[in-house]
CSV table of C-alpha atoms in Angstrom, one decimal:
chain,number,residue,atom,x,y,z
A,1,MET,CA,-0.3,0.2,0.0
A,2,ASN,CA,1.5,3.5,-0.6
A,3,HIS,CA,1.2,5.3,2.3
A,4,GLU,CA,2.1,9.3,1.2
A,5,ALA,CA,-0.6,9.1,-1.7
A,6,LEU,CA,-3.6,8.0,0.7
A,7,ALA,CA,-2.3,10.8,3.0
A,8,THR,CA,-1.8,12.8,-0.1
A,9,GLU,CA,-5.7,11.9,-1.1
A,10,LEU,CA,-7.1,12.3,2.3
A,11,ARG,CA,-4.9,15.5,2.7
A,12,ASP,CA,-6.7,17.6,-0.9
A,13,LEU,CA,-9.6,16.2,0.2
A,14,ARG,CA,-9.6,19.1,2.8
A,15,GLN,CA,-7.8,21.6,1.3
A,16,GLN,CA,-10.1,21.5,-1.7
A,17,VAL,CA,-13.9,22.2,0.2
A,18,SER,CA,-14.7,23.8,3.1
A,19,GLY,CA,-15.6,22.8,6.3
A,20,ILE,CA,-14.1,19.7,6.4
A,21,THR,CA,-13.0,19.0,10.0
A,22,ASP,CA,-12.3,15.2,9.7
A,23,THR,CA,-11.2,12.1,7.9
A,24,ALA,CA,-10.3,8.6,7.7
A,25,LEU,CA,-10.5,5.4,5.7
A,26,ALA,CA,-11.9,1.8,7.3
A,27,ALA,CA,-12.1,-1.6,6.0
A,28,SER,CA,-15.7,-2.7,5.6
A,29,ASP,CA,-15.1,-4.8,9.0
A,30,GLY,CA,-14.6,-1.3,10.7
A,31,LEU,CA,-10.5,-1.8,11.1
A,32,LEU,CA,-9.2,1.5,11.2
A,33,ILE,CA,-6.6,2.3,8.0
A,34,ALA,CA,-5.8,6.0,8.5
A,35,ALA,CA,-7.5,8.7,10.0
A,36,ASP,CA,-6.2,12.7,9.0
A,37,THR,CA,-9.0,13.4,12.3
A,38,ALA,CA,-8.2,15.9,15.8
A,39,ASN,CA,-7.3,14.9,19.0
A,40,SER,CA,-11.1,15.6,20.3
A,41,ILE,CA,-12.1,12.7,17.6
A,42,GLU,CA,-11.1,8.5,18.7
A,43,PRO,CA,-11.0,7.5,15.2
A,44,GLU,CA,-10.7,3.7,15.5
A,45,GLY,CA,-14.1,4.1,17.3
A,46,LEU,CA,-15.2,6.1,14.3
A,47,ALA,CA,-13.7,3.9,12.0
A,48,ALA,CA,-16.1,0.9,13.6
A,49,MET,CA,-19.5,3.5,14.3
A,50,ALA,CA,-18.9,4.8,10.0
A,51,ALA,CA,-18.7,0.3,9.0
A,52,ALA,CA,-22.0,-0.6,10.9
A,53,SER,CA,-23.3,3.0,9.9
A,54,VAL,CA,-21.9,1.7,5.7
A,55,GLY,CA,-22.9,-1.8,6.2
A,56,LEU,CA,-26.5,-0.7,7.4
A,57,ALA,CA,-26.6,1.8,4.7
A,58,ARG,CA,-26.0,-0.7,2.5
A,59,ARG,CA,-28.7,-3.1,2.9
A,60,THR,CA,-31.2,-0.7,3.1
A,61,SER,CA,-30.1,0.6,-0.4
A,62,VAL,CA,-29.9,-3.9,-2.0
A,63,ALA,CA,-33.8,-4.0,0.5
A,64,THR,CA,-35.3,-2.1,-0.9
A,65,ALA,CA,-34.0,-2.3,-4.7
A,66,ARG,CA,-31.9,1.8,-4.7
A,67,GLY,CA,-29.6,0.0,-6.8
A,68,ARG,CA,-25.3,-0.2,-5.4
A,69,PHE,CA,-25.6,2.2,-2.2
A,70,ARG,CA,-23.4,5.2,-2.6
A,71,ARG,CA,-23.5,7.2,0.0
A,72,THR,CA,-25.1,8.3,3.7
A,73,VAL,CA,-25.0,11.2,5.9
A,74,THR,CA,-25.9,12.1,9.6
A,75,TYR,CA,-26.6,15.8,10.6
A,76,GLY,CA,-26.7,17.7,13.4
A,77,ALA,CA,-26.6,20.7,14.7
A,78,HIS,CA,-23.2,21.6,14.1
A,79,GLY,CA,-22.4,19.4,10.9
A,80,CYS,CA,-22.5,16.5,9.2
A,81,ALA,CA,-20.8,13.0,8.8
A,82,ALA,CA,-20.9,11.8,5.4
A,83,TYR,CA,-20.1,7.9,4.8
A,84,TYR,CA,-18.8,7.0,0.8
A,85,ALA,CA,-18.6,3.1,0.0
A,86,VAL,CA,-14.8,2.6,-1.4
A,87,GLY,CA,-15.1,-0.7,-3.8
A,88,ASP,CA,-17.3,-3.3,-1.6
A,89,THR,CA,-14.1,-3.5,0.9
A,90,ALA,CA,-13.7,0.2,2.8
A,91,LEU,CA,-15.5,3.3,3.5
A,92,MET,CA,-14.1,7.0,3.7
A,93,VAL,CA,-15.4,8.9,6.4
A,94,VAL,CA,-15.4,12.6,5.7
A,95,LEU,CA,-16.6,15.0,9.1
A,96,GLY,CA,-17.3,18.7,8.5
A,97,ASP,CA,-18.9,21.8,10.2
A,98,GLU,CA,-22.3,23.1,9.9
A,99,GLY,CA,-21.2,25.6,6.4
A,100,MET,CA,-19.6,22.2,4.8
A,101,ASP,CA,-20.4,22.5,0.6
A,102,VAL,CA,-22.4,19.3,1.0
A,103,ASP,CA,-22.5,18.5,-3.1
A,104,ARG,CA,-19.1,20.4,-3.8
A,105,LEU,CA,-17.9,16.9,-1.8
A,106,ASN,CA,-19.8,14.7,-3.3
A,107,ALA,CA,-18.6,16.5,-6.5
A,108,VAL,CA,-15.4,16.1,-5.5
A,109,SER,CA,-14.9,13.0,-3.5
A,110,GLY,CA,-16.4,10.9,-6.8
A,111,PRO,CA,-12.8,10.3,-8.5
A,112,ILE,CA,-10.8,10.5,-5.0
A,113,VAL,CA,-12.4,7.7,-3.6
A,114,GLU,CA,-11.4,6.1,-7.5
A,115,ARG,CA,-7.9,7.1,-6.5
A,116,ILE,CA,-8.3,5.9,-2.6
A,117,GLY,CA,-9.8,2.2,-4.1
A,118,SER,CA,-6.7,1.5,-7.1
A,119,ILE,CA,-4.0,2.5,-3.9
A,120,LEU,CA,-5.9,-0.2,-2.0
A,121,THR,CA,-6.5,-2.7,-4.4
A,122,ASP,CA,-2.9,-2.8,-6.0
A,123,SER,CA,-1.9,-3.6,-2.5
A,124,ALA,CA,-4.1,-6.1,-1.9
A,125,GLY,CA,-2.7,-9.4,-1.4
A,126,LYS,CA,0.3,-7.9,-0.5
A,127,PRO,CA,2.7,-8.6,2.6
A,128,ALA,CA,2.4,-5.2,5.2
A,129,THR,CA,5.1,-3.0,4.9
A,130,ALA,CA,6.0,-0.5,7.8
A,131,LYS,CA,6.8,2.2,5.9
A,132,GLY,CA,5.4,5.1,7.7
A,133,ALA,CA,3.5,8.4,6.6
B,1,MET,CA,5.1,33.2,5.3
B,2,ALA,CA,8.3,33.2,2.2
B,3,GLY,CA,6.3,31.6,-1.0
B,4,LEU,CA,3.2,31.8,-0.3
B,5,PRO,CA,1.0,33.9,-2.6
B,6,ALA,CA,0.0,37.7,-1.7
B,7,VAL,CA,-3.3,38.3,0.4
B,8,ARG,CA,-4.7,40.6,-2.6
B,9,VAL,CA,-8.3,41.4,-4.6
B,10,SER,CA,-8.1,39.2,-7.3
B,11,ALA,CA,-9.1,38.6,-11.1
B,12,GLY,CA,-12.8,36.6,-9.3
B,13,HIS,CA,-13.6,40.7,-7.6
B,14,ASP,CA,-13.4,42.1,-11.5
B,15,LEU,CA,-15.4,38.9,-12.4
B,16,LEU,CA,-18.0,39.2,-9.7
B,17,SER,CA,-18.2,42.9,-9.9
B,18,GLY,CA,-18.7,42.7,-14.1
B,19,ALA,CA,-21.2,40.2,-13.3
B,20,LEU,CA,-23.5,42.0,-10.4
B,21,ALA,CA,-22.9,45.3,-12.1
B,22,ALA,CA,-25.0,44.0,-15.4
B,23,CYS,CA,-27.7,42.3,-12.5
B,24,ALA,CA,-27.4,46.7,-10.8
B,25,ARG,CA,-28.1,48.1,-14.5
B,26,GLU,CA,-31.0,45.9,-15.1
B,27,ARG,CA,-32.8,45.0,-11.4
B,28,TYR,CA,-32.4,41.5,-11.8
B,29,SER,CA,-34.1,39.0,-9.2
B,30,GLY,CA,-32.8,36.1,-8.0
B,31,ARG,CA,-29.4,34.0,-7.1
B,32,VAL,CA,-26.6,34.5,-8.5
B,33,LEU,CA,-24.0,31.6,-8.5
B,34,VAL,CA,-20.5,32.7,-7.5
B,35,VAL,CA,-19.0,29.8,-8.3
B,36,GLY,CA,-15.8,28.4,-7.5
B,37,THR,CA,-13.5,28.1,-3.2
B,38,PRO,CA,-15.9,28.7,-1.4
B,39,GLY,CA,-17.2,29.7,-3.4
B,40,GLY,CA,-21.8,30.9,-2.6
B,41,VAL,CA,-24.8,32.2,-3.3
B,42,LEU,CA,-26.3,36.6,-3.4
B,43,HIS,CA,-29.5,37.4,-3.7
B,44,LEU,CA,-30.6,40.1,-5.8
B,45,ARG,CA,-34.4,42.1,-5.7
B,46,ASP,CA,-35.1,44.6,-7.9
B,47,GLY,CA,-31.0,44.9,-8.2
B,48,LEU,CA,-30.0,44.9,-4.7
B,49,VAL,CA,-28.4,42.1,-2.6
B,50,VAL,CA,-30.2,40.8,-0.1
B,51,ALA,CA,-28.6,38.2,1.5
B,52,ALA,CA,-26.1,36.0,0.5
B,53,GLU,CA,-24.7,32.9,2.1
B,54,SER,CA,-20.9,30.8,1.9
B,55,PRO,CA,-19.6,27.5,2.8
B,56,GLY,CA,-16.3,30.0,3.6
B,57,ALA,CA,-18.1,32.0,6.1
B,58,PRO,CA,-21.1,31.5,8.7
B,59,GLY,CA,-24.6,32.3,8.9
B,60,PRO,CA,-26.9,34.0,11.0
B,61,GLU,CA,-27.8,30.3,12.2
B,62,ALA,CA,-24.4,29.5,12.3
B,63,LEU,CA,-23.8,32.8,14.7
B,64,LEU,CA,-26.3,32.9,16.3
B,65,LEU,CA,-26.2,29.3,18.1
B,66,ARG,CA,-22.9,28.6,17.6
B,67,SER,CA,-21.8,32.0,20.0
B,68,GLY,CA,-24.3,31.4,22.7
B,69,ARG,CA,-26.9,34.0,21.3
B,70,ILE,CA,-29.9,31.7,20.9
B,71,ASP,CA,-30.4,28.3,22.9
B,72,ALA,CA,-30.0,25.0,21.0
B,73,GLY,CA,-33.5,24.3,23.4
B,74,VAL,CA,-35.2,27.5,21.4
B,75,TRP,CA,-33.9,27.3,18.0
B,76,ASP,CA,-34.9,23.3,18.0
B,77,ALA,CA,-38.3,24.1,19.5
B,78,VAL,CA,-39.5,27.1,16.7
B,79,LEU,CA,-38.0,25.0,14.3
B,80,ARG,CA,-40.1,21.9,15.4
B,81,GLU,CA,-43.7,24.2,15.3
B,82,SER,CA,-42.4,26.2,11.6
B,83,GLY,CA,-42.0,23.4,10.4
B,84,GLY,CA,-38.8,22.7,9.5
B,85,ALA,CA,-38.8,24.1,6.2
B,86,ARG,CA,-36.7,27.7,6.7
B,87,PRO,CA,-35.0,29.0,9.4
B,88,PRO,CA,-38.0,30.5,11.9
B,89,TRP,CA,-36.6,34.3,11.5
B,90,ALA,CA,-40.0,35.8,12.7
B,91,MET,CA,-41.2,33.4,15.4
B,92,LEU,CA,-38.5,34.2,17.2
B,93,VAL,CA,-38.3,37.6,17.2
B,94,ALA,CA,-42.0,37.4,18.3
B,95,ARG,CA,-41.3,35.9,21.2
B,96,GLY,CA,-38.9,37.4,21.9
B,97,ALA,CA,-35.4,35.4,22.2
B,98,LEU,CA,-33.8,38.0,19.3
B,99,GLY,CA,-34.7,41.4,18.6
B,100,ALA,CA,-35.5,42.4,15.6
B,101,ALA,CA,-32.9,45.4,14.5
B,102,GLN,CA,-30.5,42.4,16.8
B,103,LEU,CA,-31.7,39.9,13.7
B,104,ARG,CA,-31.0,42.7,11.4
B,105,VAL,CA,-26.9,44.1,13.1
B,106,MET,CA,-26.7,40.1,12.0
B,107,CYS,CA,-28.0,39.0,8.7
B,108,LEU,CA,-25.7,42.4,7.2
B,109,MET,CA,-22.6,40.9,8.5
B,110,ALA,CA,-23.6,37.7,8.1
B,111,MET,CA,-24.7,39.0,4.4
B,112,ARG,CA,-21.1,41.2,4.2
B,113,ASP,CA,-18.7,38.6,5.4
B,114,ALA,CA,-19.7,36.2,3.3
B,115,VAL,CA,-19.0,38.1,0.0
B,116,PHE,CA,-15.6,38.4,1.6
B,117,ALA,CA,-15.4,35.4,2.0
B,118,MET,CA,-15.6,34.7,-2.1
B,119,THR,CA,-13.8,37.8,-3.6
B,120,VAL,CA,-11.1,36.6,-0.8
B,121,GLY,CA,-10.7,32.8,-2.2
B,122,GLN,CA,-10.7,31.9,-6.0
B,123,VAL,CA,-13.6,33.0,-8.7
B,124,ASP,CA,-13.9,30.4,-11.1
B,125,GLY,CA,-16.9,31.7,-12.6
B,126,VAL,CA,-20.3,33.6,-12.0
B,127,GLY,CA,-24.0,31.7,-13.1
B,128,HIS,CA,-27.2,33.3,-12.4
B,129,ASP,CA,-30.8,31.0,-11.3
B,130,PRO,CA,-33.8,32.6,-11.6
B,131,GLY,CA,-35.5,31.0,-8.1
B,132,GLY,CA,-35.0,30.3,-4.2
B,133,GLU,CA,-35.9,33.0,-1.8
B,134,PRO,CA,-33.1,34.0,1.1
B,135,SER,CA,-33.8,32.6,4.6
B,136,ALA,CA,-33.3,36.5,6.2
B,137,PRO,CA,-33.3,39.0,3.9
B,138,VAL,CA,-32.4,42.6,4.2
B,139,GLU,CA,-34.2,44.8,3.7
B,140,PRO,CA,-34.3,47.0,1.4
B,141,GLY,CA,-31.4,45.3,0.3
B,142,GLU,CA,-27.4,47.0,-0.7
B,143,LEU,CA,-26.2,48.5,-3.8
B,144,PRO,CA,-23.4,45.3,-5.2
B,145,ALA,CA,-21.3,48.0,-5.6
B,146,ARG,CA,-20.7,49.3,-2.1
B,147,LEU,CA,-20.9,45.4,-1.4
B,148,LEU,CA,-17.4,44.7,-3.5
B,149,GLN,CA,-16.2,47.8,-2.0
B,150,ASP,CA,-16.6,46.9,1.6
B,151,ALA,CA,-14.8,42.9,0.4
B,152,ALA,CA,-12.0,44.7,-1.3
B,153,ARG,CA,-11.5,47.4,1.3
B,154,LYS,CA,-11.0,44.7,4.1
B,155,ILE,CA,-8.0,42.4,1.8
B,156,ARG,CA,-6.0,45.0,1.3
B,157,ALA,CA,-5.9,46.0,5.2
B,158,LEU,CA,-5.7,43.0,5.5
B,159,ALA,CA,-3.2,42.9,3.5
B,160,ALA,CA,-1.2,45.5,4.8
B,161,LEU,CA,-1.0,43.5,8.1
B,162,PRO,CA,2.6,42.0,9.1
B,163,TYR,CA,1.1,38.8,8.4
B,164,PRO,CA,-1.5,38.6,6.0
B,165,VAL,CA,-2.7,35.5,6.6
B,166,VAL,CA,-5.6,33.6,4.2
B,167,PRO,CA,-8.8,32.6,5.4
B,168,TRP,CA,-9.2,29.2,4.6
B,169,ARG,CA,-4.8,28.5,4.2
B,170,GLU,CA,-3.5,29.8,7.2
B,171,ARG,CA,-3.8,26.6,9.7
B,172,PRO,CA,-2.4,28.1,13.4
B,173,ARG,CA,-1.1,26.4,16.8
B,174,PRO,CA,-0.7,28.3,20.0
B,175,ALA,CA,2.8,29.3,20.4
B,176,GLY,CA,3.0,28.3,24.4
B,177,GLY,CA,3.8,31.9,25.0
B,178,VAL,CA,1.5,33.9,27.7
B,179,ALA,CA,-0.3,36.5,27.2
B,180,VAL,CA,-3.1,38.4,28.3
B,181,LEU,CA,-5.5,38.0,26.1
B,182,GLY,CA,-9.6,38.9,24.9
B,183,VAL,CA,-12.2,37.2,24.5
B,184,LEU,CA,-11.5,35.9,21.2
B,185,ARG,CA,-8.1,35.4,21.9
B,186,ARG,CA,-8.6,33.0,24.1
B,187,GLU,CA,-11.3,31.4,21.9
B,188,ILE,CA,-8.5,31.2,19.2
B,189,VAL,CA,-6.0,29.7,21.3
B,190,ARG,CA,-9.1,27.2,23.4
B,191,HIS,CA,-9.8,26.1,19.7
B,192,ALA,CA,-5.9,26.7,17.2
B,193,ASP,CA,-4.9,23.0,17.5
B,194,GLY,CA,-2.6,23.1,13.6
B,195,ARG,CA,-5.9,21.6,11.9
B,196,ARG,CA,-8.1,24.6,11.2
B,197,THR,CA,-8.0,27.6,9.6
B,198,ALA,CA,-8.9,30.8,10.1
B,199,ARG,CA,-13.0,29.7,8.5
B,200,ASP,CA,-12.9,26.2,10.9
B,201,LEU,CA,-12.1,28.5,14.1
B,202,ALA,CA,-14.6,31.4,12.9
B,203,PHE,CA,-17.9,29.2,12.1
B,204,LEU,CA,-16.2,27.1,15.8
B,205,VAL,CA,-16.3,30.1,17.9
B,206,GLY,CA,-19.7,31.6,16.3
B,207,ARG,CA,-18.3,34.9,15.0
B,208,GLY,CA,-17.4,36.8,11.9
B,209,VAL,CA,-14.4,35.1,8.7
B,210,TYR,CA,-12.5,38.8,8.6
B,211,PRO,CA,-12.9,40.2,12.1
B,212,VAL,CA,-12.3,36.2,13.0
B,213,THR,CA,-8.7,36.3,10.1
B,214,VAL,CA,-7.7,40.0,11.4
B,215,GLU,CA,-7.7,38.9,14.7
B,216,ILE,CA,-5.6,34.9,13.7
B,217,ALA,CA,-2.5,37.2,11.7
B,218,ARG,CA,-2.3,40.7,14.6
B,219,MET,CA,-1.4,36.6,17.0
B,220,LEU,CA,0.6,35.3,14.6
B,221,ALA,CA,2.6,38.4,14.0
B,222,ASP,CA,2.2,38.9,17.5
B,223,GLY,CA,4.3,35.5,18.7
B,224,VAL,CA,0.9,34.0,20.4
B,225,LEU,CA,0.1,31.4,17.8
B,226,ALA,CA,2.8,30.3,15.5
B,227,GLN,CA,2.5,28.4,11.6
B,228,ASP,CA,3.8,25.0,11.3
B,229,VAL,CA,6.0,25.0,7.9
B,230,ALA,CA,4.7,21.5,7.0
B,231,PRO,CA,1.5,19.9,7.6
B,232,ALA,CA,1.1,16.9,10.3
B,233,PRO,CA,1.7,13.8,9.6
B,234,ILE,CA,-1.4,11.4,8.5
B,235,PRO,CA,-0.6,8.2,10.0
B,236,VAL,CA,-1.6,5.1,7.9
B,237,ARG,CA,-1.4,1.6,8.9
B,238,ALA,CA,-0.3,-0.7,6.6
B,239,ALA,CA,-2.8,-3.3,5.7
B,240,ALA,CA,-1.6,-6.9,7.3
B,241,TYR,CA,-4.7,-8.7,6.4
B,242,GLU,CA,-6.5,-8.9,2.6
B,243,LEU,CA,-9.5,-6.6,2.4
B,244,ARG,CA,-12.5,-8.4,2.2
B,245,PRO,CA,-16.7,-7.1,1.5
B,246,ARG,CA,-18.3,-6.6,5.3
B,247,GLU,CA,-20.5,-10.4,5.4
B,248,ALA,CA,-24.3,-9.2,6.3
B,249,PRO,CA,-25.1,-11.6,9.5
B,250,ASP,CA,-26.3,-14.9,8.7
B,251,VAL,CA,-29.9,-15.0,9.9
B,252,GLY,CA,-32.2,-16.4,7.1
B,253,GLU,CA,-32.7,-19.8,10.0
B,254,ARG,CA,-33.7,-17.8,12.5
B,255,THR,CA,-36.8,-15.6,10.6
B,256,PRO,CA,-38.3,-17.9,8.4
B,257,ASP,CA,-40.3,-15.5,7.8
B,258,ARG,CA,-37.9,-12.7,6.1
B,259,ARG,CA,-38.7,-11.3,3.2
B,260,ASP,CA,-36.3,-9.7,0.3
B,261,GLY,CA,-33.6,-9.8,3.2
B,262,LEU,CA,-35.8,-8.0,5.3
B,263,PRO,CA,-35.7,-9.5,8.7
B,264,ARG,CA,-39.0,-9.2,10.4
B,265,ARG,CA,-39.3,-7.8,13.5
B,266,GLN,CA,-40.8,-9.1,16.5
B,267,PRO,CA,-43.8,-7.5,18.9
B,268,GLY,CA,-41.4,-6.8,22.0
B,269,ALA,CA,-38.4,-8.8,20.7
B,270,GLY,CA,-35.1,-6.2,20.3
B,271,ALA,CA,-31.6,-5.8,19.2
B,272,PRO,CA,-28.5,-7.6,21.5
B,273,GLY,CA,-28.2,-4.4,24.4
B,274,TRP,CA,-31.7,-2.8,25.0
B,275,LYS,CA,-32.4,-5.1,27.8
B,276,GLY,CA,-28.9,-3.2,29.0
B,277,PHE,CA,-30.2,-0.3,27.4
B,278,PHE,CA,-33.2,-0.4,29.4
B,279,ARG,CA,-31.4,-1.4,33.0
B,280,LEU,CA,-29.5,1.7,32.4
B,281,ARG,CA,-32.3,3.5,32.3
B,282,HIS,CA,-34.0,2.8,35.4
B,283,GLY,CA,-31.3,2.8,37.5
B,284,GLY,CA,-33.1,-1.6,38.8
B,285,PRO,CA,-31.8,-4.6,37.8
B,286,ALA,CA,-32.7,-6.2,34.1
B,287,GLN,CA,-36.7,-6.9,34.8
B,288,HIS,CA,-38.4,-9.3,31.3
B,289,SER,CA,-40.2,-7.8,29.6
B,290,ARG,CA,-42.6,-9.4,29.4
B,291,GLN,CA,-43.7,-10.4,32.8
B,292,PRO,CA,-46.5,-11.3,33.7
B,293,ARG,CA,-48.9,-8.5,35.2
B,294,ASP,CA,-51.2,-9.6,38.7
B,295,THR,CA,-55.2,-9.6,38.2
């Protein structure tokens, strides 16, 4: 896995869309892959909750014949949490404040999710390295 | 600061200025969409700007709620009463939670702040949409040229500071020194973590992006804040296992009446953990939810 490429994608996303506060990547089973999060966020817990949320949304999408799952967004009084499927094996979490432009996020995140999927796929099945980001 | 682009009135300002001048001449009513980073929307009536919104600047709702000037519970209550379609400003005023003059000043400040955020950012294009009503219009509205002059003046003032800051660029952190701080500076120091920009901090503390940006510029110059040259590294875990799709639990045998993959719920049945939840709520030992009742 190209760690630096993954980190660059997350960093670029936060710089491209105003209002993004945190981002993370997780495997579909909830294990954390990468986190660009503030100290106030516990990334392991975020990854686990995101996987549960995406798992439920994915099943709902299939069971209600809505087609292939793309994303789910949770809105709160002070912002939102958007979860994007990265293929069938991983997911991306984006947290934003109430000013975040979700339409722009959706537009920008499409190609980023594809690139992240390619980076993760390249590493699938290969032995892990100890390289840091 | 070396190597960073200067804070300046950009070509985008000229693009926006030309488009809004045409709107004023034609007494245009509708929305002007500003495409760019952060971009935004201006609402015009008869050629005058009555509202402006941008992801780059807090709107009236964020200013009032984040600063604590309106209680979140009161806000939620009036939202419910109003049906939630649009922010219920008139109801807040009628209840006395907010003065009419206070609301007007807040909306005017938010409008000017949004125009500042749009013009200090990148403007890639301008579009028109005749529909859309602002949630909190400032009547009778401002001349577009006056709004843009105000924004340009602010950008020039920012550029003249010893440490010019762009609202979406610098991500300061406390420098660690001891200094006597005012309310806004204390708030900024409390939340500046090397990840947040001036725009992010403005949303967080419920203040305009321009005053927060100016204050951060002064604090960087005073040494109260510091700006790291390189961004903090993002830790990436090495995948020690093969990524595979999440497997749905096999509940087919236990729920024979499920159809199309949806498990059927049974009255009184709950997900694992519900009993524990009720035990916590009622503060007593776990009780079976279907105890026979004494008659």
